[in-house]
Tab-separated table of C-alpha atoms in Angstrom:
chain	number	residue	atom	x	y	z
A	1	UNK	CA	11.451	172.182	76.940
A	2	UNK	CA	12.465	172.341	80.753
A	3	UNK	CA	11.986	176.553	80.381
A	4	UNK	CA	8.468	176.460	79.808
A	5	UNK	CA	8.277	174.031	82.844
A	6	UNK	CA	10.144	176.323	85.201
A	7	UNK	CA	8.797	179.884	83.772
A	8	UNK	CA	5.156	178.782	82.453
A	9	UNK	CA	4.580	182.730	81.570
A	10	UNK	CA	7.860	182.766	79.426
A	11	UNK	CA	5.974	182.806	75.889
A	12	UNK	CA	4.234	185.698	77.715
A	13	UNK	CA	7.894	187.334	78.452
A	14	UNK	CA	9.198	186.614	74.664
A	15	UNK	CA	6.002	188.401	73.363
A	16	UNK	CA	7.062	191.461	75.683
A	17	UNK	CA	10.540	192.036	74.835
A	18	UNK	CA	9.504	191.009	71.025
A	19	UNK	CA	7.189	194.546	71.065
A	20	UNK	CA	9.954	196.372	72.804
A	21	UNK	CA	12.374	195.406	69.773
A	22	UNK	CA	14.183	192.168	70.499
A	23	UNK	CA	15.024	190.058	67.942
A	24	UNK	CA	14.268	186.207	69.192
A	25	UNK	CA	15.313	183.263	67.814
A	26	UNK	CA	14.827	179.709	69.037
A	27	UNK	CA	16.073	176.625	66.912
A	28	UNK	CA	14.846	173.679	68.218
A	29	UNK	CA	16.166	170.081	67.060
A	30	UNK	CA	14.022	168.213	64.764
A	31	UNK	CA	12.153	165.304	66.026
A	32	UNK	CA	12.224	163.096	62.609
A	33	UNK	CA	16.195	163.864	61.633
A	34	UNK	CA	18.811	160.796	62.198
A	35	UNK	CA	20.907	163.567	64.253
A	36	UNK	CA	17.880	163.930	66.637
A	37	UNK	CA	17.153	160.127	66.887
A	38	UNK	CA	20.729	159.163	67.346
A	39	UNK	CA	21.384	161.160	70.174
A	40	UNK	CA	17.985	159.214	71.834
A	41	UNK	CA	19.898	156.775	71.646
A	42	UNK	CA	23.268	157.300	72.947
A	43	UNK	CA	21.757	158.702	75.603
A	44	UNK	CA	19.551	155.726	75.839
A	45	UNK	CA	16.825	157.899	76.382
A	46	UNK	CA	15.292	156.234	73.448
A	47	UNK	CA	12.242	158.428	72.050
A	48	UNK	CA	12.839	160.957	75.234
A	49	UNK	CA	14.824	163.213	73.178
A	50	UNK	CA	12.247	163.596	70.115
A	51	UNK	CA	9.318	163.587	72.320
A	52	UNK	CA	10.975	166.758	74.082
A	53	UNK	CA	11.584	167.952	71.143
A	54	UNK	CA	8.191	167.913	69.682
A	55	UNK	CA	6.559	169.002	73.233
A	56	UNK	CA	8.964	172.207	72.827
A	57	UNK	CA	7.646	173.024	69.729
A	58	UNK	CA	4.059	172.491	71.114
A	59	UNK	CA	4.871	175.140	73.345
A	60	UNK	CA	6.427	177.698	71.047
A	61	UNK	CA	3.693	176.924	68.104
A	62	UNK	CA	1.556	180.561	69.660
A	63	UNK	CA	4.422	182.444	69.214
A	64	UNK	CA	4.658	181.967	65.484
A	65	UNK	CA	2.699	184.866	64.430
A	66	UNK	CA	4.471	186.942	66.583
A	67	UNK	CA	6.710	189.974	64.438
A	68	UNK	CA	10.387	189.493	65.718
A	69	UNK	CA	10.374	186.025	66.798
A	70	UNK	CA	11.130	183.101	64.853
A	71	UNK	CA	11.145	179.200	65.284
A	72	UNK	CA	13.069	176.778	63.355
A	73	UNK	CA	14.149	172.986	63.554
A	74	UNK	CA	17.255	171.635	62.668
A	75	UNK	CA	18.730	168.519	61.562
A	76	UNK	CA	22.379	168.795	62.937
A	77	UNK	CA	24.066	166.989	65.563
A	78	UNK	CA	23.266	168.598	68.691
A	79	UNK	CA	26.488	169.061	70.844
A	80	UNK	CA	24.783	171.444	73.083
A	81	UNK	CA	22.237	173.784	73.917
A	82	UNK	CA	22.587	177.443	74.120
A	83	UNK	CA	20.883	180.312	75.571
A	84	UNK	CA	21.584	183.790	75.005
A	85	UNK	CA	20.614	186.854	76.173
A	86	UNK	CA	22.985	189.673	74.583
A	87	UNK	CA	26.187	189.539	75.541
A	88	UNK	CA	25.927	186.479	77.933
A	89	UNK	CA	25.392	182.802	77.025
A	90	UNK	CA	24.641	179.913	78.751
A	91	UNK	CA	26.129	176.719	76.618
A	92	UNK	CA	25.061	173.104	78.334
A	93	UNK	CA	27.748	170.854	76.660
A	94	UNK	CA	26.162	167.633	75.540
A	95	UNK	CA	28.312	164.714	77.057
A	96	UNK	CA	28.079	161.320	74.962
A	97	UNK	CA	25.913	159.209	76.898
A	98	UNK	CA	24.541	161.893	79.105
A	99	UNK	CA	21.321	163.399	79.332
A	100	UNK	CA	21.667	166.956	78.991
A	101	UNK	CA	20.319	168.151	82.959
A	102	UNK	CA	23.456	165.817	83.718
A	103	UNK	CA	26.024	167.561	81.687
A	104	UNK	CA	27.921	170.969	82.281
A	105	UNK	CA	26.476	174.417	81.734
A	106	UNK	CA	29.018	177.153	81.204
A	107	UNK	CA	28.145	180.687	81.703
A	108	UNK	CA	29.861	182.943	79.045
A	109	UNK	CA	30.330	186.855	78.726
A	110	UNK	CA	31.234	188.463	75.338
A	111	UNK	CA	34.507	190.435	76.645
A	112	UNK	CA	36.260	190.536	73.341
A	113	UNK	CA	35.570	189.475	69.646
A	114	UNK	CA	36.727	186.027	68.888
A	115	UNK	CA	36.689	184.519	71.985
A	116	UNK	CA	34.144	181.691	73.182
A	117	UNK	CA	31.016	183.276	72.835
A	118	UNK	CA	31.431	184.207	69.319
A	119	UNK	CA	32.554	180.387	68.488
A	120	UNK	CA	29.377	179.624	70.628
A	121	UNK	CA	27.117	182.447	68.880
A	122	UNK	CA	28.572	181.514	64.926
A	123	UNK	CA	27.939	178.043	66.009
A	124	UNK	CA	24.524	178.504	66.288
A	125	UNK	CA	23.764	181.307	63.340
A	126	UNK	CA	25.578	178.480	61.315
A	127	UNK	CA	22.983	175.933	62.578
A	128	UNK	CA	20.186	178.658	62.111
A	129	UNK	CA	21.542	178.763	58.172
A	130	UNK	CA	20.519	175.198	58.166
A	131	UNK	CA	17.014	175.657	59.906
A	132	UNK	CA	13.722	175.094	58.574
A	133	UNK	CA	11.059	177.624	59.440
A	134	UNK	CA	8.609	175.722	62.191
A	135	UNK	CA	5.370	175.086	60.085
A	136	UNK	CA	1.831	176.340	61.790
């Protein structure tokens, strides 16, 4: 949610490097799953969490038409967030009781196969497995 606050034209930048080839894929937690609500509330953010959630997909919903990117929401626990951009990652750790813009963000490079970005990146094309495709 916080990206399209900070970078309002960043739909505008996914559509770009969508044409130019780049696959994108976001997964986005799903508002009405326990996993979702639970974490509202360890967090005692209370509906915080699912409103985000809902407001992200509010601001992804125009780039569902869009050949080479895809949305999806997910029911799992969410122990962190990750962004990726080739081969470097940005994984904000969720800390029990935390709200995420509280809790570390670690900046990983790819500089080998198995290290921590591939448990980061086959973390999250195991959560993507799980995904539902976001409805228009």
């Amino acid at each position: 949610m916080f990206l399209h606050e900070a970078y309002p034209r960043l739909n505008d930048l996914l559509r770009e490097r969508a044409a130019e080839g780049c696959s994108v894929r976001i997964a986005v937690g799903d508002a009405d799953s326990d996993n979702v609500q639970q974490r509202g509330r360890e967090e005692k953010f209370g509906h915080g969490i699912e409103s985000r959630c809902r407001l992200a997909l509010m601001h992804y919903r125009p780039l569902l038409a869009v050949p080479g990117i895809e949305v999806r929401t997910h029911g799992t626990t969410l122990y962190n967030s990750l962004y990726r951009a080739d081969d470097q990652l940005l994984a904000n750790a969720h800390v029990w009781g935390v709200n995420a813009y509280g809790a570390p963000v670690w900046h990983l490079r790819r500089n080998n196969d198995g290290g921590m970005f591939d448990t980061y990146t086959d973390s999250f094309g195991a959560v993507w497995g799980t995904a539902h495709p976001m409805e228009s």
